[in-house]
mmCIF file of C-alpha atoms in Angstrom:
data_model
loop_
_atom_site.group_PDB
_atom_site.id
_atom_site.type_symbol
_atom_site.label_atom_id
_atom_site.label_comp_id
_atom_site.label_asym_id
_atom_site.label_seq_id
_atom_site.Cartn_x
_atom_site.Cartn_y
_atom_site.Cartn_z
ATOM 1 C CA MET A 1 -41.941 155.155 -94.574
ATOM 2 C CA VAL A 2 -41.560 156.377 -90.806
ATOM 3 C CA LYS A 3 -44.196 159.039 -91.286
ATOM 4 C CA GLU A 4 -46.576 156.669 -93.095
ATOM 5 C CA PHE A 5 -46.253 154.108 -90.290
ATOM 6 C CA ALA A 6 -46.661 156.888 -87.548
ATOM 7 C CA SER A 7 -49.651 158.262 -89.415
ATOM 8 C CA TYR A 8 -51.277 154.714 -89.927
ATOM 9 C CA LEU A 9 -51.060 154.151 -85.893
ATOM 10 C CA VAL A 10 -52.354 157.691 -84.906
ATOM 11 C CA ALA A 11 -55.193 157.162 -87.101
ATOM 12 C CA GLY A 12 -56.271 154.075 -85.278
ATOM 13 C CA GLU A 13 -56.133 156.033 -82.273
ATOM 14 C CA ILE A 14 -57.999 159.051 -83.339
ATOM 15 C CA GLU A 15 -60.490 157.206 -85.352
ATOM 16 C CA LYS A 16 -60.839 154.644 -82.545
ATOM 17 C CA ARG A 17 -60.524 151.514 -84.507
ATOM 18 C CA GLU A 18 -58.235 148.656 -84.658
ATOM 19 C CA VAL A 19 -55.694 148.038 -87.178
ATOM 20 C CA ARG A 20 -53.399 145.039 -88.260
ATOM 21 C CA LYS A 21 -50.090 145.156 -86.746
ATOM 22 C CA VAL A 22 -47.331 146.808 -88.626
ATOM 23 C CA THR A 23 -45.332 143.355 -89.056
ATOM 24 C CA ALA A 24 -48.388 141.704 -90.462
ATOM 25 C CA GLU A 25 -47.982 143.197 -94.022
ATOM 26 C CA LEU A 26 -46.645 146.940 -93.914
ATOM 27 C CA LYS A 27 -43.115 145.771 -92.624
ATOM 28 C CA PRO A 28 -42.600 142.163 -91.371
ATOM 29 C CA ASP A 29 -39.038 142.832 -90.289
ATOM 30 C CA LEU A 30 -39.873 145.667 -88.241
ATOM 31 C CA THR A 31 -37.036 145.826 -85.545
ATOM 32 C CA VAL A 32 -37.180 147.344 -82.114
ATOM 33 C CA GLU A 33 -34.800 150.281 -83.031
ATOM 34 C CA GLU A 34 -37.335 151.313 -85.773
ATOM 35 C CA GLY A 35 -40.258 150.878 -83.622
ATOM 36 C CA TYR A 36 -38.740 153.480 -81.529
ATOM 37 C CA VAL A 37 -38.189 155.583 -84.521
ATOM 38 C CA ILE A 38 -41.850 155.379 -85.510
ATOM 39 C CA GLN A 39 -42.820 156.149 -81.895
ATOM 40 C CA GLU A 40 -40.560 159.267 -81.854
ATOM 41 C CA GLU A 41 -42.258 160.406 -84.949
ATOM 42 C CA ILE A 42 -45.858 159.779 -83.323
ATOM 43 C CA VAL A 43 -44.385 161.965 -80.276
ATOM 44 C CA ASN A 44 -43.687 164.887 -82.590
ATOM 45 C CA MET A 45 -46.988 164.875 -84.391
ATOM 46 C CA LYS A 46 -48.619 165.057 -80.994
ATOM 47 C CA LEU A 47 -46.225 167.896 -79.947
ATOM 48 C CA SER A 48 -46.887 169.826 -83.158
ATOM 49 C CA GLU A 49 -50.829 169.570 -82.551
ATOM 50 C CA GLY A 50 -50.029 171.384 -79.206
ATOM 51 C CA HIS A 51 -50.384 168.321 -76.808
ATOM 52 C CA LYS A 52 -47.617 168.504 -73.881
ATOM 53 C CA ILE A 53 -45.670 165.426 -72.573
ATOM 54 C CA VAL A 54 -46.624 164.741 -68.942
ATOM 55 C CA GLY A 55 -43.646 162.047 -68.850
ATOM 56 C CA PRO A 56 -42.437 158.912 -70.200
ATOM 57 C CA LYS A 57 -43.775 155.579 -68.912
ATOM 58 C CA MET A 58 -42.262 152.158 -68.758
ATOM 59 C CA GLY A 59 -43.965 148.750 -69.788
ATOM 60 C CA LEU A 60 -43.054 145.073 -69.811
ATOM 61 C CA THR A 61 -41.460 145.743 -66.158
ATOM 62 C CA SER A 62 -42.167 142.244 -64.911
ATOM 63 C CA GLN A 63 -39.961 139.495 -65.616
ATOM 64 C CA ALA A 64 -42.630 137.272 -66.625
ATOM 65 C CA LYS A 65 -43.680 139.762 -69.133
ATOM 66 C CA MET A 66 -40.205 140.219 -70.501
ATOM 67 C CA GLN A 67 -39.703 136.416 -70.810
ATOM 68 C CA GLN A 68 -43.059 136.154 -72.629
ATOM 69 C CA MET A 69 -41.864 138.920 -75.147
ATOM 70 C CA GLY A 70 -38.544 137.512 -75.203
ATOM 71 C CA VAL A 71 -36.342 140.620 -74.217
ATOM 72 C CA ASN A 72 -34.005 141.521 -71.357
ATOM 73 C CA GLU A 73 -35.300 145.079 -70.680
ATOM 74 C CA PRO A 74 -38.521 146.881 -70.559
ATOM 75 C CA ILE A 75 -39.921 149.378 -73.153
ATOM 76 C CA TYR A 76 -40.928 152.762 -72.707
ATOM 77 C CA GLY A 77 -43.432 155.496 -74.407
ATOM 78 C CA TYR A 78 -45.185 158.502 -73.317
ATOM 79 C CA VAL A 79 -47.926 160.003 -71.768
ATOM 80 C CA PHE A 80 -49.556 163.202 -73.128
ATOM 81 C CA ASP A 81 -51.971 165.689 -71.457
ATOM 82 C CA TYR A 82 -54.900 164.872 -73.262
ATOM 83 C CA MET A 83 -54.826 161.210 -71.668
ATOM 84 C CA LEU A 84 -55.284 162.483 -68.267
ATOM 85 C CA ILE A 85 -58.498 161.688 -66.240
ATOM 86 C CA ASP A 86 -59.134 163.298 -63.005
ATOM 87 C CA ASN A 87 -59.072 160.963 -59.852
ATOM 88 C CA GLY A 88 -62.739 159.580 -59.256
ATOM 89 C CA GLY A 89 -63.428 160.996 -62.949
ATOM 90 C CA LYS A 90 -65.132 159.031 -66.061
ATOM 91 C CA VAL A 91 -63.472 157.212 -69.002
ATOM 92 C CA SER A 92 -65.592 156.876 -72.058
ATOM 93 C CA LEU A 93 -65.496 153.520 -73.757
ATOM 94 C CA ASN A 94 -66.382 155.551 -77.034
ATOM 95 C CA ASP A 95 -63.119 157.211 -76.941
ATOM 96 C CA LEU A 96 -61.023 153.827 -76.879
ATOM 97 C CA ILE A 97 -60.832 150.530 -78.573
ATOM 98 C CA HIS A 98 -60.300 147.726 -76.016
ATOM 99 C CA PRO A 99 -59.164 149.268 -73.030
ATOM 100 C CA LYS A 100 -57.651 147.347 -70.033
ATOM 101 C CA VAL A 101 -56.654 148.936 -66.597
ATOM 102 C CA GLU A 102 -53.483 147.970 -64.295
ATOM 103 C CA ALA A 103 -52.383 149.667 -60.877
ATOM 104 C CA GLU A 104 -49.014 151.192 -60.990
ATOM 105 C CA ILE A 105 -46.759 153.701 -58.959
ATOM 106 C CA ALA A 106 -45.886 157.045 -60.432
ATOM 107 C CA PHE A 107 -42.775 158.949 -59.672
ATOM 108 C CA VAL A 108 -42.837 163.071 -59.550
ATOM 109 C CA ILE A 109 -39.436 163.822 -60.606
ATOM 110 C CA GLY A 110 -37.732 166.594 -58.543
ATOM 111 C CA GLU A 111 -34.445 167.184 -60.284
ATOM 112 C CA ASP A 112 -33.215 166.403 -64.179
ATOM 113 C CA ILE A 113 -31.913 162.796 -64.204
ATOM 114 C CA GLU A 114 -29.626 162.031 -66.948
ATOM 115 C CA GLY A 115 -27.614 158.605 -67.588
ATOM 116 C CA PRO A 116 -25.935 156.157 -68.221
ATOM 117 C CA GLY A 117 -25.093 154.481 -64.935
ATOM 118 C CA ILE A 118 -27.862 155.640 -62.971
ATOM 119 C CA THR A 119 -29.404 153.461 -59.929
ATOM 120 C CA GLY A 120 -32.776 153.252 -58.188
ATOM 121 C CA ALA A 121 -31.006 154.859 -55.295
ATOM 122 C CA GLN A 122 -30.105 157.873 -57.132
ATOM 123 C CA VAL A 123 -33.520 157.869 -58.757
ATOM 124 C CA LEU A 124 -35.022 157.965 -55.298
ATOM 125 C CA ALA A 125 -32.704 160.997 -54.123
ATOM 126 C CA ASP A 126 -34.019 162.992 -56.938
ATOM 127 C CA THR A 127 -37.816 162.008 -56.832
ATOM 128 C CA GLU A 128 -39.996 164.577 -55.279
ATOM 129 C CA ALA A 129 -42.946 162.097 -54.551
ATOM 130 C CA VAL A 130 -44.571 159.164 -55.450
ATOM 131 C CA ILE A 131 -48.197 158.593 -56.320
ATOM 132 C CA PRO A 132 -50.922 155.820 -57.069
ATOM 133 C CA ALA A 133 -51.842 155.392 -60.590
ATOM 134 C CA LEU A 134 -54.177 153.578 -62.856
ATOM 135 C CA GLU A 135 -53.027 153.230 -66.354
ATOM 136 C CA ILE A 136 -55.491 152.472 -69.034
ATOM 137 C CA ILE A 137 -53.503 150.598 -71.976
ATOM 138 C CA ASP A 138 -55.330 150.373 -75.299
ATOM 139 C CA SER A 139 -53.420 149.035 -78.040
ATOM 140 C CA ARG A 140 -54.304 149.888 -81.432
ATOM 141 C CA PHE A 141 -53.697 146.521 -82.767
ATOM 142 C CA GLU A 142 -56.482 143.812 -83.600
ATOM 143 C CA ASN A 143 -57.038 141.776 -80.582
ATOM 144 C CA PHE A 144 -54.016 143.151 -78.647
ATOM 145 C CA ASP A 145 -51.977 141.020 -81.184
ATOM 146 C CA PHE A 146 -48.580 142.573 -81.577
ATOM 147 C CA THR A 147 -45.150 141.874 -81.691
ATOM 148 C CA LEU A 148 -42.640 143.899 -79.339
ATOM 149 C CA SER A 149 -41.443 146.070 -82.200
ATOM 150 C CA ASP A 150 -45.119 146.559 -82.912
ATOM 151 C CA VAL A 151 -45.979 147.825 -79.662
ATOM 152 C CA VAL A 152 -43.206 149.979 -79.352
ATOM 153 C CA ALA A 153 -44.320 151.797 -82.496
ATOM 154 C CA ASP A 154 -47.474 152.116 -80.899
ATOM 155 C CA ASN A 155 -46.442 154.422 -78.098
ATOM 156 C CA ALA A 156 -46.423 151.258 -75.859
ATOM 157 C CA SER A 157 -50.187 151.223 -76.004
ATOM 158 C CA THR A 158 -50.490 154.389 -73.860
ATOM 159 C CA SER A 159 -54.149 155.640 -73.701
ATOM 160 C CA ARG A 160 -55.429 156.939 -70.544
ATOM 161 C CA VAL A 161 -53.774 157.658 -67.091
ATOM 162 C CA VAL A 162 -55.534 158.734 -63.617
ATOM 163 C CA PHE A 163 -53.373 159.699 -60.950
ATOM 164 C CA GLY A 164 -54.229 159.702 -57.195
ATOM 165 C CA THR A 165 -53.908 162.935 -55.238
ATOM 166 C CA ASN A 166 -51.935 161.542 -52.352
ATOM 167 C CA LEU A 167 -48.294 162.787 -52.680
ATOM 168 C CA THR A 168 -45.790 160.566 -50.559
ATOM 169 C CA LYS A 169 -42.228 161.233 -49.944
ATOM 170 C CA PRO A 170 -40.357 157.970 -51.293
ATOM 171 C CA GLU A 171 -38.443 157.881 -48.312
ATOM 172 C CA LEU A 172 -41.528 157.440 -46.114
ATOM 173 C CA VAL A 173 -42.527 153.995 -47.698
ATOM 174 C CA ASP A 174 -40.635 150.951 -48.898
ATOM 175 C CA LEU A 175 -41.791 150.969 -52.409
ATOM 176 C CA ASP A 176 -40.693 147.325 -53.410
ATOM 177 C CA LEU A 177 -42.994 146.283 -50.038
ATOM 178 C CA VAL A 178 -46.153 148.416 -51.207
ATOM 179 C CA GLY A 179 -49.021 146.223 -52.004
ATOM 180 C CA ALA A 180 -51.742 147.367 -54.600
ATOM 181 C CA THR A 181 -55.216 145.709 -55.237
ATOM 182 C CA LEU A 182 -57.117 146.569 -58.043
ATOM 183 C CA SER A 183 -60.830 146.259 -57.875
ATOM 184 C CA ILE A 184 -63.816 146.631 -59.986
ATOM 185 C CA ASN A 185 -67.157 146.965 -58.996
ATOM 186 C CA GLY A 186 -66.125 146.083 -55.358
ATOM 187 C CA GLU A 187 -64.497 142.616 -56.583
ATOM 188 C CA ILE A 188 -60.509 142.299 -56.303
ATOM 189 C CA LYS A 189 -59.610 141.507 -59.798
ATOM 190 C CA ASP A 190 -56.002 141.252 -58.980
ATOM 191 C CA LEU A 191 -53.237 142.429 -56.482
ATOM 192 C CA GLY A 192 -49.606 142.656 -56.697
ATOM 193 C CA ALA A 193 -46.549 144.490 -54.902
ATOM 194 C CA GLY A 194 -43.842 147.188 -55.792
ATOM 195 C CA ALA A 195 -41.082 144.213 -56.149
ATOM 196 C CA ALA A 196 -43.025 143.163 -59.094
ATOM 197 C CA VAL A 197 -41.436 145.872 -60.911
ATOM 198 C CA LEU A 198 -37.938 144.954 -61.561
ATOM 199 C CA GLY A 199 -37.578 144.225 -57.651
ATOM 200 C CA HIS A 200 -38.128 147.864 -57.004
ATOM 201 C CA PRO A 201 -39.986 150.467 -58.819
ATOM 202 C CA ALA A 202 -37.079 152.914 -58.835
ATOM 203 C CA ASN A 203 -35.178 150.205 -60.913
ATOM 204 C CA ALA A 204 -37.505 150.749 -63.585
ATOM 205 C CA ILE A 205 -36.923 154.686 -63.605
ATOM 206 C CA ALA A 206 -33.365 154.113 -63.507
ATOM 207 C CA MET A 207 -33.542 151.745 -66.342
ATOM 208 C CA LEU A 208 -35.756 154.363 -68.368
ATOM 209 C CA VAL A 209 -32.779 156.914 -67.695
ATOM 210 C CA ASN A 210 -30.294 154.712 -68.994
ATOM 211 C CA MET A 211 -32.202 153.617 -72.055
ATOM 212 C CA LEU A 212 -33.146 157.323 -72.806
ATOM 213 C CA ALA A 213 -29.352 158.195 -72.328
ATOM 214 C CA ARG A 214 -28.659 156.169 -75.607
ATOM 215 C CA LYS A 215 -30.629 158.708 -77.650
ATOM 216 C CA GLY A 216 -29.016 161.793 -75.660
ATOM 217 C CA ASP A 217 -31.996 162.387 -73.999
ATOM 218 C CA LYS A 218 -33.023 162.551 -69.931
ATOM 219 C CA VAL A 219 -35.591 162.465 -67.456
ATOM 220 C CA ARG A 220 -36.696 166.018 -66.498
ATOM 221 C CA LYS A 221 -37.724 167.880 -63.339
ATOM 222 C CA GLY A 222 -41.744 167.934 -63.345
ATOM 223 C CA ASP A 223 -42.000 164.566 -65.442
ATOM 224 C CA VAL A 224 -44.571 162.352 -63.623
ATOM 225 C CA ILE A 225 -43.368 158.692 -64.651
ATOM 226 C CA LEU A 226 -45.449 155.407 -64.650
ATOM 227 C CA SER A 227 -42.911 152.764 -63.379
ATOM 228 C CA GLY A 228 -44.917 149.702 -64.647
ATOM 229 C CA ALA A 229 -47.737 147.508 -63.643
ATOM 230 C CA LEU A 230 -47.932 146.024 -60.161
ATOM 231 C CA THR A 231 -51.110 144.064 -61.380
ATOM 232 C CA GLY A 232 -52.177 142.323 -64.739
ATOM 233 C CA ALA A 233 -54.302 144.247 -66.931
ATOM 234 C CA VAL A 234 -57.976 143.877 -66.779
ATOM 235 C CA LEU A 235 -60.562 144.352 -69.790
ATOM 236 C CA LEU A 236 -62.988 147.598 -68.813
ATOM 237 C CA GLU A 237 -66.441 147.260 -69.509
ATOM 238 C CA LYS A 238 -69.426 150.047 -69.489
ATOM 239 C CA ASP A 239 -70.322 150.990 -65.815
ATOM 240 C CA ASP A 240 -67.307 149.447 -64.309
ATOM 241 C CA VAL A 241 -66.236 151.342 -60.938
ATOM 242 C CA VAL A 242 -62.417 150.712 -60.846
ATOM 243 C CA ILE A 243 -60.510 151.372 -57.699
ATOM 244 C CA GLY A 244 -56.699 150.839 -57.097
ATOM 245 C CA LYS A 245 -55.742 150.749 -53.365
ATOM 246 C CA PHE A 246 -51.971 150.855 -52.326
ATOM 247 C CA ASP A 247 -50.696 150.338 -48.911
ATOM 248 C CA GLY A 248 -48.961 153.750 -47.582
ATOM 249 C CA LEU A 249 -49.868 155.401 -50.663
ATOM 250 C CA GLY A 250 -53.621 156.150 -50.982
ATOM 251 C CA ASP A 251 -56.392 155.116 -53.595
ATOM 252 C CA VAL A 252 -57.140 156.235 -56.901
ATOM 253 C CA SER A 253 -60.234 155.604 -58.924
ATOM 254 C CA PHE A 254 -62.534 156.245 -61.954
ATOM 255 C CA ARG A 255 -65.858 155.109 -63.689
ATOM 256 C CA VAL A 256 -66.187 153.747 -67.070
ATOM 257 C CA THR A 257 -69.275 155.351 -69.219
ATOM 258 C CA ASP A 258 -70.094 154.580 -72.518
#
C-alpha cells in the first residue's frame, strides 16, 4: 500500500493536478509515522529517477501553526535538485497546481550533524553560511485541505525553492532578530523575524537533526536546509514579481510566468 500511496501523490505532482487527501478515503486512519513511510518511498522514487537531494526542509515551525495542527513539533520533507529556481529566475504556473510563497532562512551545513541531543548552538557551530530563500509550497491536495499525516506523506508540500546568492557567516548576524519582508509587485504582503521560527532558526535545524536521529539518519555536510517560514504563505498569480528582503542577509527574487 505504501508504494500505491506514494505513486498516487507523485502522479498529482507530475500531472499538476489536485488529488483528494489520503485520509479522505484511501486510508482515513493514516498516522504521522505512516505518513513519513510514504514520504520516504517518494524520496526513494525520486532518487531512483536520478534526482538528487539538496537538503531536508522544515515545516510548521511557528507556534501558531503547530497549535493549529495540534502538534508539539514541526515536520520535515526534502528539497530536490529539480525544484531549484535561479535567484531572479522564472517560475511557471503551468508547472504547479496552486503555489504559495513564503520567506525563509536557509542553512548551508559545513559538517555532518548527528543527533540526538543536538542544540541550536551546536548547529550554528557547524553551519558554513546562511542565505535568504523563498520557498514555493504547492500541496497536491484539493484546496490545500489536509491533515498532518497527509502533508507529511506529501513531502511537506515541497515544490520549488529560490536561494539567494549572498552567503553570510552565521556569527555575523543575530538570526533571531533578522527581519524579512515578502513583497509582490512592489507591495509588502507579509513580514516577520527569525524568532518566529521556534525562537531562533537554528533551533529548527537542531530539532530536524534530532528527529532524523530517530530513523538513524543525520544532516550532512553540504546540505542546504530551509529552516521554516518567517512569513505567511501568499498565493502566486501570473506576472507576479516576488522579492524577499532580509536584514543583513540580502535579497532573493523570482518572477511568475504562465
